[in-house]
Each structure stands twice: as C-alpha cells, then as structure tokens.
Amino acid sequence: MRRLWAIADIHLSFKSNREEFAKLQPRGPDDGLILAGDVGETIETLNEAFEVSKKHFKHVFWVPGNHELYSSKSAKEDEMHLRGESKYMACIMAAKRHGVLTPEDEYMTWVYEDDGVQTAAVICPIFTLYDYSFRPEHVTREGALDWAMEEGIKATDETLLHSDPYTTRDEWCARLVSEAETKLAKAAATGFPLVIINHWPLREDTIFIPKVPRFSLWCGTVLTKEWHQKYHAKVIVTGHLHVRRTDWIDGVRFEEVSLGYPRQWQEAKDEGHTVNTLLREILPGEPTPQEGNEPTTTWRGRGRGWSLSHGLEPMTPSSPTNRTNLRAL
C-alpha cells in the first residue's frame, strides 16, 4: 500500500540528530516523505537531508522553517551573505537539485488506497511565515514584542531571520499568504481534498506550548485560520512547536509532526523509538472520527500517546540562558 509519511524539526545541526536521521529506512517503493521545516540552518545540511530522504523515498516534499531562513555564521562563505528571500531561494535551488518538491513547484496529485478504495489528494507544500497576529486582542502589533518580553521571551528569529527585500516580516508574510491562497484555490478546484503542509501552525488554537505561551507571536498568522475549510483540506501538516500532537477540527486532521532537539525526544529514545518509528503516517492515516467524538492526542509513535511538552524550558526575564533555548522552536 502506498503511504505518505511526515516529520519536522529534525535539526541536523545536532550531531545526535544527524546520526539518527542517517538511519532512516525505506518504506514501500512508492511511499513519500514530508520534511515540514527546520531541517537545519545551512544549504549543506539541507543537501545532506535531501540526499538521505531521496535514497529511501520515491517522493520527498519540503517546506522551509525559520531555521532554514537564518543567516548562519556556520554556513560556507558563499552562503553567509544570503538574507531573507535570497536565502529561501537558495534552499529552493538545493531542493530542485535533489528532485525534492517545494512550495515553488506545482502541487502533486497523490493517488493511494484507503480501506481498499482507490482515492486521491493534492499535496500542497506552502510557506507563510508569521505576522505577530497570534496575540491577545488587547495587545497591539506595536506592543507585541514588549508583551512577549514581559515574560523574557524573544525568538532568535529577531536576530537571524531577515525579511530582505521586504521592509518587515509582516510584509513578507502578507505576500506569501496571498500567493499561497492563489495556488490552494486552484488545487481545491480539482475536487480532490488537500494535504496542506506548512512549518508554522495554521490556527492559533492548535498551539500547545504552555511553558512559553507568548512565543505564539512567532508561530503563524490569523490569515490562515479558515484555510482547512476554505480549501477543503483532508490533513494539515505542520511542525515548529516541538510538541507532537494530533487535533481534529471540523473533521480535518491537524498533525504537528516535529522531532525536536535531542533532549526533547530523549524519553522517546529511552523507550526504544527511532526516527523510523517517529515518522507520522499522513495518508491513508487515521480514519475520521465521529463528529463530537474527536480526540486530541500527543504522539510519539503510531498508537502510542505521550507528550513532548516537558522538553520546553520555562522562560523568565532573569534567565538569559533560557531565552537562548527558544532556538528549539
């Protein structure tokens, strides 16, 4: 049976994560793999991940996370000058060299079998970034960063993720959202349900980071809240939060599929899990539950429910070390 799998936030800049991902094993001959962002900070790291993935999966889909967009000091000299959109396009070129599909490619119609019936879905990698709109109504955009800093929270993005050539990340986000809407509308018009892949959550109510709730500023945009219904989605695949989770909203399955930094999935490793058991099956995936009976589950392996949320460190204004730990997101 043909299957589509997903994982995000593999962070190959960490030696133990890189060694673990190198153990990736093939599934069925026609299976596909989604890499939902935060593979690493450099083109070299992306090349490594793409090479391993394409070796074992016929089709690989990738969307950028915030870490891919960083202007990294650890990059090779010809990459260090890349900022904003130019860094993104350099990542796209790397993907193209490996035959990996990205938000810049035409969407693929994925034919598969579900309960013995042949069906299809359109696989839609997108890139939206964020616009600081995941915040309380009483907090203005101008006051948003101060609001987060009241609890000592400031994302590394503020230093390393540039918006060039756009004036702000908000402006870049608005452009990306508009472009994604055009492509998603065209895909929805085929009549097939969509699998929408993005690094950042599409809805604020799927964000579960109780120890650092004000990090929500860097987690998406309210502009995408209704996309699961507007574009007739079957599954929404995201990462970024480092809390693996399945939500059901309006009959649509929302999958947060991140791995995280080594310390954040150490418990999984201690219980015998590997990168292969932590791949999340997207298609065919779980059957749609009866309306009103939809569970919310934290995942480690298929059929095993336990949370990674303890891996997030509390953030306080007096703790600069903890502030650095926000790079985990």
mmCIF file of N, CA and C in Angstrom, residues 23 38 51 55 59 83 87-88 117-118 134 151 190 215 245 253 265 284 323-324:
data_model
loop_
_atom_site.group_PDB
_atom_site.id
_atom_site.type_symbol
_atom_site.label_atom_id
_atom_site.label_comp_id
_atom_site.label_asym_id
_atom_site.label_seq_id
_atom_site.Cartn_x
_atom_site.Cartn_y
_atom_site.Cartn_z
ATOM 1 N N LYS A 23 19.958 6.970 9.839
ATOM 2 C CA LYS A 23 19.431 5.604 9.981
ATOM 3 C C LYS A 23 18.053 5.457 9.342
ATOM 4 N N ASP A 38 12.620 23.230 9.374
ATOM 5 C CA ASP A 38 13.665 23.165 10.403
ATOM 6 C C ASP A 38 14.511 21.903 10.280
ATOM 7 N N GLU A 51 19.507 14.186 0.404
ATOM 8 C CA GLU A 51 20.165 13.002 -0.140
ATOM 9 C C GLU A 51 19.698 11.740 0.589
ATOM 10 N N LYS A 55 17.065 8.841 -1.062
ATOM 11 C CA LYS A 55 17.616 7.495 -1.175
ATOM 12 C C LYS A 55 16.570 6.454 -0.795
ATOM 13 N N HIS A 59 9.188 9.994 -3.362
ATOM 14 C CA HIS A 59 8.828 11.405 -3.421
ATOM 15 C C HIS A 59 9.136 12.058 -2.078
ATOM 16 N N ARG A 83 20.308 36.638 2.781
ATOM 17 C CA ARG A 83 19.352 37.128 3.769
ATOM 18 C C ARG A 83 17.939 37.057 3.205
ATOM 19 N N LYS A 87 17.973 33.787 0.766
ATOM 20 C CA LYS A 87 18.304 32.531 1.459
ATOM 21 C C LYS A 87 17.247 31.476 1.137
ATOM 22 N N TYR A 88 15.998 31.886 1.140
ATOM 23 C CA TYR A 88 14.910 30.955 0.798
ATOM 24 C C TYR A 88 15.104 30.390 -0.600
ATOM 25 N N VAL A 117 -10.206 1.158 -1.199
ATOM 26 C CA VAL A 117 -10.761 2.010 -2.250
ATOM 27 C C VAL A 117 -9.686 2.967 -2.754
ATOM 28 N N GLN A 118 -9.518 3.042 -4.068
ATOM 29 C CA GLN A 118 -8.538 3.970 -4.628
ATOM 30 C C GLN A 118 -9.090 5.390 -4.572
ATOM 31 N N PHE A 134 -0.765 36.241 16.320
ATOM 32 C CA PHE A 134 -1.199 35.307 17.359
ATOM 33 C C PHE A 134 -0.906 35.945 18.721
ATOM 34 N N GLU A 151 7.686 38.381 29.737
ATOM 35 C CA GLU A 151 7.981 37.063 30.282
ATOM 36 C C GLU A 151 9.330 36.555 29.790
ATOM 37 N N THR A 190 -9.852 21.231 -8.163
ATOM 38 C CA THR A 190 -9.777 19.905 -8.780
ATOM 39 C C THR A 190 -10.838 18.963 -8.212
ATOM 40 N N PHE A 215 5.351 32.836 23.106
ATOM 41 C CA PHE A 215 6.096 32.547 21.888
ATOM 42 C C PHE A 215 5.152 32.441 20.691
ATOM 43 N N ARG A 245 1.527 16.306 18.073
ATOM 44 C CA ARG A 245 0.136 16.385 18.500
ATOM 45 C C ARG A 245 -0.787 16.168 17.301
ATOM 46 N N ARG A 253 -7.947 16.658 10.032
ATOM 47 C CA ARG A 253 -6.880 16.220 10.932
ATOM 48 C C ARG A 253 -5.708 17.197 10.862
ATOM 49 N N TRP A 265 13.490 14.767 22.711
ATOM 50 C CA TRP A 265 12.918 13.455 22.376
ATOM 51 C C TRP A 265 13.729 12.327 23.009
ATOM 52 N N PRO A 284 -2.613 6.723 4.157
ATOM 53 C CA PRO A 284 -4.027 6.973 4.431
ATOM 54 C C PRO A 284 -4.284 7.629 5.790
ATOM 55 N N ARG A 323 16.413 32.035 27.578
ATOM 56 C CA ARG A 323 15.994 32.755 26.390
ATOM 57 C C ARG A 323 16.650 32.136 25.162
ATOM 58 N N THR A 324 17.912 31.756 25.270
ATOM 59 C CA THR A 324 18.597 31.130 24.159
ATOM 60 C C THR A 324 17.917 29.823 23.764
#
